[in-house]
Amino acid sequence: MKVHFLNVGHGDMSLLEVDGKKVMVDCCATDENDALSYVRKVFTDKVIDYLIITHPHSDHIKGLKDLVDDGFEIKQIYESGYRDNDNDEEVYKYAIKLFNEKSAKKLKASGNKVNTDYGFDIHCLNSNNDNGYIHYDSLVIKITENGKSVLFTGDSNCEVWKEKIMPAYSNQIGSDILHASHHGSRTFFFCASEEPKEDKPYKEHITGIVPYYTVISSKSNEEKQEDWPPHEGAVEIYTDYTEKKIYITGEKGNVVFELNEESCSVENLTFNEDSMRIVDGRYLRPQTTSVNNINSNYPTTSKSKYMYNPIRNIFSKENAPHRKNPLWPVKETNEVEINATFQTKQGKTSNYYSNGDALPKGGTIQFNAKTDVLGQYKIYWQIVNTGYEAEAAGAKQLRGGFEESTEHNMRREHTQYKGSHMAQAYVTQGGVCVAKSEEFVVNIR
Ligand SMILES: [Zn+2]
């Protein structure tokens, strides 16, 4: 089997030539990365026997239209079954339309093989559970031929592994090559429900996978956006548990492996063998730039157990895809500030400060906005919740939109789900947002 991990920037796209069949996993081809010309060279007859889409986030599907327009014939699509009716991005709508046209098969996790007709196996270890959280529902796929295997983890997070995969399929996860989850994000090792646990990542999955090689599909550290993956903490763990070497596509370009019964070799790579020395019987791996360059400005103080840790940036679009963009043009000419008070179930009231100690459930928090905007204005509140409890409670509880004030300049919320949640006030005047507050973080235990 031959596996090509394409360098597509922040996104995933891989090709496999296996038992005479052509398989594509995710499709992040763009004009910029020109991945399609590479596909034309490898899949010369323009036929794709299996197209596997781990989940319909744009960085995994945005090349589908160009692929079809370019005349590629797609015989069978496998997908996670995840749907987001609020998503009106063109690439998302196109993907769903294509799934319907091609009668895509929604894979279900099971210990059994998906296909049995050919000399290779596709196993699905995770699939959609309709809980409304896309990375919890990302496909996790293992492809095996002649005893050699590649594990595609999509954007699956730590919770998926802990709660779904490891209890059911821990004996099936071992793989020669690991395609790292979520572009090397820390979400693979640090569960959002238990943060911050900088010192105690979840590692049971990686100790069972024990790959020879790990590939991270992402931009290089120099090119990636701040706080975006790959994250230092995750790269370190991958490096520790990868037998031979890890590659970041943004640094190495396309990474191609040839796997046969005897060996697993890397093609077209110019890494320096001298930098891989054996010390005390084990490989001393060369430090990747990701480990050296990233993170120098990360705060080093560790916070109490339930506090929001800004290192994770859990309220960013990337980590909280349910967070909506502002509904108005934002031209900040004024200021607005949030003060909050918390009232327990028993009626005891106290001030609460952003990112303060975790509050108990069952109470009420009241946000008050103070602004210097004069004349007529209206305040909207963006409430973003995160944390595994809110996610598990389903899509309806995963909030990220804009809501009106409960009373003049004030918004009241109940403390319901364990995790860190965020409120931000937007002052609008004449259809323009003239002031927005800092993100006010509420921790709940
Ligand atoms: Zn992704």
Coordinates of C-alpha atoms and ligand atoms in Angstrom, one line a residue:
M1 CA 0.0 0.0 0.0
K2 CA 1.1 3.5 -0.7
V3 CA -0.1 6.4 1.3
H4 CA 0.3 10.1 0.4
F5 CA -0.4 12.7 3.0
L6 CA -0.7 16.0 1.1
N7 CA 0.6 19.3 2.2
V8 CA -2.6 21.4 2.0
G9 CA -2.0 24.0 4.7
H10 CA -4.4 23.8 7.6
G11 CA -6.6 20.9 6.5
D12 CA -6.6 17.2 5.7
M13 CA -6.2 15.3 2.4
S14 CA -4.7 11.9 1.9
L15 CA -4.5 9.4 -1.0
L16 CA -4.1 5.7 -0.8
E17 CA -3.2 3.2 -3.5
V18 CA -4.2 -0.1 -2.0
D19 CA -4.8 -3.5 -3.7
G20 CA -5.3 -1.7 -7.0
K21 CA -8.0 0.6 -5.5
K22 CA -7.8 4.4 -5.1
V23 CA -8.9 5.9 -1.8
M24 CA -9.1 9.5 -0.8
V25 CA -9.5 10.5 2.8
D26 CA -10.8 14.1 3.2
C27 CA -10.4 16.7 0.5
C28 CA -8.9 20.1 1.3
A29 CA -7.7 21.0 -2.2
T30 CA -7.7 24.7 -2.9
D31 CA -6.3 27.0 -5.7
E32 CA -3.6 28.0 -3.2
N33 CA -2.3 24.5 -2.3
D34 CA -2.9 23.1 -5.8
A35 CA -3.4 19.6 -4.4
L36 CA -5.6 18.6 -7.3
S37 CA -2.6 18.5 -9.7
Y38 CA -0.9 16.1 -7.4
V39 CA -4.1 13.9 -7.3
R40 CA -4.2 13.9 -11.1
K41 CA -0.6 12.6 -11.2
V42 CA -1.4 9.8 -8.7
F43 CA -4.9 8.9 -9.7
T44 CA -4.2 9.1 -13.5
D45 CA -7.5 7.5 -14.6
K46 CA -9.4 10.0 -12.5
V47 CA -11.3 7.4 -10.7
I48 CA -11.7 7.3 -6.9
D49 CA -13.0 4.0 -5.6
Y50 CA -13.6 5.2 -2.1
L51 CA -13.9 8.8 -0.9
I52 CA -13.9 9.0 2.9
I53 CA -14.9 12.2 4.6
T54 CA -14.2 12.2 8.3
H55 CA -16.5 15.1 9.1
P56 CA -17.9 18.0 7.1
H57 CA -15.7 20.9 8.4
S58 CA -14.5 23.1 5.6
D59 CA -10.9 22.2 6.1
H60 CA -11.8 18.6 5.2
I61 CA -14.2 19.2 2.3
K62 CA -13.5 22.4 0.5
G63 CA -11.9 20.7 -2.5
L64 CA -14.9 18.5 -3.3
K65 CA -16.5 20.8 -5.9
D66 CA -13.2 21.3 -7.8
L67 CA -12.6 17.5 -7.7
V68 CA -16.0 16.9 -9.3
D69 CA -15.7 19.8 -11.7
D70 CA -12.3 18.4 -12.8
G71 CA -14.0 15.2 -14.0
F72 CA -13.0 12.8 -11.2
E73 CA -15.4 9.9 -10.9
I74 CA -16.3 9.1 -7.4
K75 CA -17.6 5.5 -7.0
Q76 CA -18.4 5.3 -3.3
I77 CA -18.5 7.9 -0.5
Y78 CA -18.2 7.0 3.2
E79 CA -19.0 9.7 5.7
S80 CA -19.8 10.3 9.3
G81 CA -23.4 11.2 9.0
Y82 CA -22.9 14.4 11.0
R83 CA -25.3 17.2 9.9
D84 CA -25.5 20.9 11.0
N85 CA -28.7 22.5 9.7
D86 CA -27.4 25.9 10.8
N87 CA -24.3 25.7 8.6
D88 CA -24.9 27.8 5.4
E89 CA -21.3 27.7 4.2
E90 CA -21.2 26.9 0.4
V91 CA -18.6 24.1 0.9
Y92 CA -20.8 22.4 3.5
K93 CA -23.9 22.6 1.4
Y94 CA -22.1 21.3 -1.6
A95 CA -20.7 18.3 0.4
I96 CA -24.1 17.3 1.7
K97 CA -25.6 17.7 -1.8
L98 CA -22.8 15.4 -3.1
F99 CA -23.4 12.9 -0.3
N100 CA -27.0 12.7 -1.3
E101 CA -26.4 12.5 -5.0
K102 CA -23.9 9.7 -4.6
S103 CA -25.9 7.9 -1.9
A104 CA -23.0 8.2 0.5
K105 CA -22.9 5.5 3.1
K106 CA -22.9 6.7 6.7
L107 CA -20.4 4.5 8.4
K108 CA -21.1 3.1 11.9
A109 CA -18.4 2.3 14.3
S110 CA -18.2 -1.5 14.8
G111 CA -15.5 -4.1 15.2
N112 CA -16.2 -5.4 11.7
K113 CA -14.8 -4.6 8.4
V114 CA -16.6 -2.1 6.2
N115 CA -15.6 -3.7 2.9
T116 CA -14.9 -7.3 2.3
D117 CA -14.5 -7.5 -1.5
Y118 CA -10.9 -6.5 -1.7
G119 CA -7.5 -7.4 -0.4
F120 CA -7.6 -4.6 2.2
D121 CA -9.7 -3.8 5.2
I122 CA -11.4 -0.6 6.3
H123 CA -12.4 -0.5 9.9
C124 CA -14.5 2.3 11.4
L125 CA -13.8 2.9 15.0
N126 CA -15.9 6.1 15.5
S127 CA -18.9 7.6 13.8
N128 CA -21.8 10.0 14.4
N129 CA -23.9 9.7 17.5
D130 CA -26.2 12.7 16.9
N131 CA -25.0 14.5 19.9
G132 CA -24.4 17.7 17.9
Y133 CA -20.7 17.9 18.4
I134 CA -18.8 17.5 15.2
H135 CA -15.4 16.4 16.6
Y136 CA -17.1 13.9 18.9
D137 CA -18.7 12.5 15.8
S138 CA -15.7 12.5 13.5
L139 CA -14.9 9.3 11.7
V140 CA -11.9 7.4 12.9
I141 CA -10.8 4.9 10.2
K142 CA -8.1 2.2 10.1
I143 CA -7.0 0.9 6.7
T144 CA -5.0 -2.4 6.7
E145 CA -3.3 -4.4 4.0
N146 CA -1.0 -7.3 4.5
G147 CA -0.8 -6.6 8.2
K148 CA 0.3 -3.0 7.7
S149 CA -2.1 -0.3 8.7
V150 CA -2.7 3.5 8.7
L151 CA -5.0 5.1 11.3
F152 CA -6.9 8.2 10.3
T153 CA -8.2 10.0 13.3
G154 CA -10.0 12.9 11.6
D155 CA -10.5 15.6 14.2
S156 CA -11.5 13.2 16.9
N157 CA -11.0 14.5 20.4
C158 CA -9.8 13.0 23.7
E159 CA -13.4 12.4 24.8
V160 CA -14.1 10.2 21.8
W161 CA -11.2 8.0 22.6
K162 CA -11.8 7.8 26.3
E163 CA -15.6 7.2 26.1
K164 CA -16.2 5.5 22.9
I165 CA -13.2 3.9 21.2
M166 CA -11.0 2.7 24.0
P167 CA -13.8 0.8 25.9
A168 CA -14.9 -0.9 22.7
Y169 CA -12.0 -1.3 20.3
S170 CA -8.7 -0.8 22.2
N171 CA -7.4 -4.1 20.8
Q172 CA -7.8 -2.7 17.2
I173 CA -6.1 0.6 17.4
G174 CA -2.4 -0.4 16.9
S175 CA -1.1 1.1 13.6
D176 CA 2.1 1.5 11.7
I177 CA 1.2 5.0 10.6
L178 CA -0.8 7.5 12.6
H179 CA -2.5 10.5 11.0
A180 CA -2.6 12.8 14.0
S181 CA -5.9 14.1 15.0
H182 CA -7.1 17.7 14.4
H183 CA -3.9 18.9 12.8
G184 CA -1.8 18.2 15.9
S185 CA -4.2 19.9 18.3
R186 CA -4.0 19.4 22.0
T187 CA -7.7 18.3 22.0
F188 CA -6.5 14.8 21.3
F189 CA -4.8 14.6 24.6
F190 CA -6.5 17.1 26.9
C191 CA -10.2 16.6 27.4
A192 CA -12.2 19.9 27.5
S193 CA -14.3 18.5 30.3
E194 CA -11.3 18.2 32.6
E195 CA -9.2 21.1 31.9
P196 CA -6.8 22.4 32.7
K197 CA -4.7 19.3 33.0
E198 CA -1.5 20.4 31.4
D199 CA 0.4 18.1 33.6
K200 CA -1.9 15.1 33.1
P201 CA -2.8 14.4 29.5
Y202 CA -4.9 11.4 28.4
K203 CA -2.4 8.9 26.8
E204 CA -4.1 5.5 26.8
H205 CA -4.9 5.8 23.1
I206 CA -1.4 6.7 22.0
T207 CA 0.2 4.1 24.1
G208 CA -2.0 1.5 22.3
I209 CA -1.5 2.9 18.8
V210 CA 2.3 3.1 19.2
P211 CA 2.9 4.2 15.5
Y212 CA 6.2 3.9 13.7
Y213 CA 5.5 7.2 12.0
T214 CA 3.1 10.0 12.8
V215 CA 2.0 12.6 10.3
I216 CA 0.5 15.9 11.3
S217 CA -1.4 17.7 8.5
S218 CA -1.1 21.4 9.2
K219 CA 0.8 24.5 8.3
S220 CA 4.3 25.0 9.6
N221 CA 4.8 26.8 12.9
E222 CA 6.0 29.9 11.1
E223 CA 2.9 30.1 8.9
K224 CA 0.2 29.0 11.2
Q225 CA -2.0 31.4 13.1
E226 CA -1.2 32.0 16.7
D227 CA -2.9 29.4 19.0
W228 CA -3.8 27.2 16.1
P229 CA -2.5 23.6 15.9
P230 CA -0.1 22.0 15.9
H231 CA 0.3 22.7 19.7
E232 CA 3.5 22.2 21.5
G233 CA 2.1 20.0 24.2
A234 CA 0.6 17.6 21.7
V235 CA 3.6 17.5 19.4
E236 CA 5.7 16.5 22.3
I237 CA 3.5 13.6 23.2
Y238 CA 3.3 12.4 19.6
T239 CA 7.1 12.6 19.5
D240 CA 7.4 10.6 22.7
Y241 CA 5.2 7.8 21.5
T242 CA 6.1 7.6 17.9
E243 CA 8.6 4.8 17.3
K244 CA 10.6 6.5 14.5
K245 CA 9.7 9.9 13.4
I246 CA 6.9 12.5 13.1
Y247 CA 6.3 14.7 10.1
I248 CA 4.5 18.0 9.8
T249 CA 3.3 18.4 6.2
G250 CA 3.7 22.2 6.4
E251 CA 7.4 21.7 7.1
K252 CA 8.1 18.6 4.9
G253 CA 5.6 19.0 2.1
N254 CA 3.7 15.9 0.9
V255 CA 4.7 12.8 2.9
V256 CA 4.6 9.5 1.1
F257 CA 4.9 6.0 2.6
E258 CA 5.3 2.7 0.9
L259 CA 4.2 -0.1 3.2
N260 CA 4.7 -3.8 2.3
E261 CA 4.8 -6.9 4.4
E262 CA 8.5 -6.5 5.3
S263 CA 8.9 -2.8 5.7
C264 CA 7.5 0.6 6.0
S265 CA 9.6 3.2 4.2
V266 CA 9.4 6.9 3.5
E267 CA 9.6 8.2 0.0
N268 CA 11.0 11.5 -1.3
L269 CA 12.1 12.7 2.0
T270 CA 15.3 14.4 2.7
F271 CA 15.5 14.4 6.5
N272 CA 19.0 14.1 7.9
E273 CA 19.7 10.6 9.2
D274 CA 22.5 11.9 11.2
S275 CA 20.1 13.8 13.4
M276 CA 18.5 10.5 14.4
R277 CA 21.0 9.0 16.8
I278 CA 20.5 6.0 18.9
V279 CA 21.2 6.7 22.6
D280 CA 21.0 4.0 25.2
G281 CA 19.2 1.7 22.8
R282 CA 16.5 4.1 21.9
Y283 CA 16.0 6.8 19.2
L284 CA 16.9 10.3 20.2
R285 CA 14.6 12.2 17.9
P286 CA 15.6 15.4 16.4
Q287 CA 13.6 18.3 17.9
T288 CA 11.1 19.6 15.4
T289 CA 10.8 23.4 15.0
S290 CA 7.4 23.1 16.4
V291 CA 8.8 22.2 19.7
N292 CA 11.4 25.0 19.6
N293 CA 9.5 27.9 18.3
I294 CA 6.0 27.8 19.5
N295 CA 4.8 28.7 22.9
S296 CA 7.6 30.9 24.3
N297 CA 5.0 33.4 25.4
Y298 CA 2.6 31.0 27.0
P299 CA 1.8 31.7 30.6
T300 CA 3.5 29.3 32.9
T301 CA 1.4 29.7 36.0
S302 CA -0.9 26.8 36.6
K303 CA -4.4 27.6 37.6
S304 CA -6.8 25.9 39.9
K305 CA -8.5 22.9 38.5
Y306 CA -11.7 24.3 37.0
M307 CA -10.4 27.6 35.7
Y308 CA -10.4 28.5 32.1
N309 CA -7.0 28.3 30.7
P310 CA -6.3 30.9 28.0
I311 CA -3.6 28.7 26.5
R312 CA -6.4 26.5 25.1
N313 CA -8.3 29.4 23.6
I314 CA -11.4 27.3 23.8
F315 CA -13.7 30.1 22.6
S316 CA -12.0 30.6 19.3
K317 CA -13.9 29.7 16.1
E318 CA -11.6 26.8 15.6
N319 CA -12.3 25.2 19.0
A320 CA -15.9 26.4 19.3
P321 CA -17.3 26.2 15.8
H322 CA -20.7 26.9 17.2
R323 CA -19.6 30.5 18.0
K324 CA -21.3 32.9 15.5
N325 CA -19.7 35.8 13.8
P326 CA -21.0 39.3 14.8
L327 CA -24.2 40.1 13.0
W328 CA -23.2 43.7 12.5
P329 CA -20.1 45.5 11.1
V330 CA -17.9 46.2 14.1
K331 CA -16.5 49.7 14.3
E332 CA -15.4 50.2 17.9
T333 CA -15.6 53.9 18.7
N334 CA -16.8 53.4 22.3
E335 CA -16.4 51.1 25.3
V336 CA -18.4 48.7 27.3
E337 CA -17.5 46.7 30.4
I338 CA -19.2 43.8 32.1
N339 CA -19.6 43.4 35.9
A340 CA -21.3 40.4 37.3
T341 CA -22.9 39.1 40.4
F342 CA -23.6 35.5 41.4
Q343 CA -26.6 34.3 43.4
T344 CA -26.5 30.8 44.9
K345 CA -29.6 28.6 45.0
Q346 CA -30.0 29.7 48.6
G347 CA -30.0 33.3 47.7
K348 CA -26.6 34.4 48.7
T349 CA -25.2 37.1 46.4
S350 CA -21.6 38.0 45.7
N351 CA -19.5 39.7 43.0
Y352 CA -18.0 37.5 40.4
Y353 CA -15.0 38.4 38.3
S354 CA -14.1 37.1 34.9
N355 CA -12.3 33.7 35.1
G356 CA -12.9 33.6 38.8
D357 CA -13.2 30.4 41.0
A358 CA -15.6 27.8 39.6
L359 CA -19.2 28.4 40.6
P360 CA -21.6 25.7 41.8
K361 CA -24.4 24.7 39.5
G362 CA -28.0 25.8 40.1
G363 CA -27.3 29.4 40.7
T364 CA -27.9 32.6 38.7
I365 CA -25.3 34.9 37.3
Q366 CA -26.2 38.4 36.3
F367 CA -24.1 40.4 33.9
N368 CA -24.4 44.2 33.9
A369 CA -23.0 46.2 30.9
K370 CA -21.7 49.7 31.5
T371 CA -21.1 51.7 28.4
D372 CA -20.2 55.3 27.4
V373 CA -22.3 55.2 24.2
L374 CA -24.8 58.1 24.2
G375 CA -28.3 58.2 22.8
Q376 CA -30.3 55.2 21.6
Y377 CA -28.4 51.9 21.6
K378 CA -29.1 48.3 22.1
I379 CA -27.0 45.7 23.9
Y380 CA -26.7 42.1 22.6
W381 CA -25.0 39.3 24.5
Q382 CA -23.0 36.6 22.9
I383 CA -23.1 33.5 25.1
V384 CA -20.7 30.7 24.2
N385 CA -20.7 27.6 26.2
T386 CA -18.0 24.9 26.0
G387 CA -17.2 22.0 28.2
Y388 CA -18.1 18.4 27.8
E389 CA -21.4 18.5 29.7
A390 CA -22.9 21.2 27.5
E391 CA -21.7 19.3 24.4
A392 CA -23.1 16.0 25.6
A393 CA -26.4 17.7 26.4
G394 CA -26.8 18.2 22.7
A395 CA -26.8 20.9 20.1
K396 CA -29.6 22.9 21.7
Q397 CA -27.4 23.7 24.7
L398 CA -24.3 24.5 22.7
R399 CA -24.8 28.2 22.4
G400 CA -22.8 30.7 20.4
G401 CA -25.2 33.2 19.1
F402 CA -26.4 36.7 20.1
E403 CA -29.2 37.3 22.6
E404 CA -31.1 40.3 23.8
S405 CA -30.8 41.7 27.3
T406 CA -33.0 40.2 30.0
E407 CA -33.6 43.8 31.3
H408 CA -32.0 47.1 30.4
N409 CA -28.3 46.5 29.9
M410 CA -28.5 43.3 31.9
R411 CA -28.5 39.6 31.1
R412 CA -29.3 36.8 33.5
E413 CA -28.1 33.2 33.1
H414 CA -28.3 30.0 35.1
T415 CA -25.1 28.1 36.0
Q416 CA -25.9 24.7 34.5
Y417 CA -23.0 22.9 32.9
K418 CA -19.6 22.1 34.2
G419 CA -16.9 23.9 32.1
S420 CA -15.9 27.3 31.1
H421 CA -18.5 29.6 29.4
M422 CA -18.2 33.1 28.0
A423 CA -20.3 36.2 27.8
Q424 CA -19.5 39.2 25.6
A425 CA -21.6 42.4 25.3
Y426 CA -22.0 44.1 22.0
V427 CA -23.4 47.6 21.9
T428 CA -25.2 48.4 18.6
Q429 CA -26.3 51.8 17.3
G430 CA -27.8 52.3 13.8
G431 CA -27.0 48.8 12.7
V432 CA -23.3 49.0 13.6
C433 CA -21.5 47.5 16.6
V434 CA -19.8 50.5 18.2
A435 CA -18.4 48.8 21.3
K436 CA -17.8 45.3 22.5
S437 CA -16.6 44.1 25.9
E438 CA -13.8 41.8 26.7
E439 CA -14.8 38.1 26.9
F440 CA -16.1 37.5 30.4
V441 CA -15.4 33.9 31.4
V442 CA -17.6 32.0 33.9
N443 CA -16.3 28.8 35.3
I444 CA -18.7 26.2 36.6
R445 CA -17.8 23.1 38.6
Ligands
ZN1 ZN -9.9 20.0 10.8

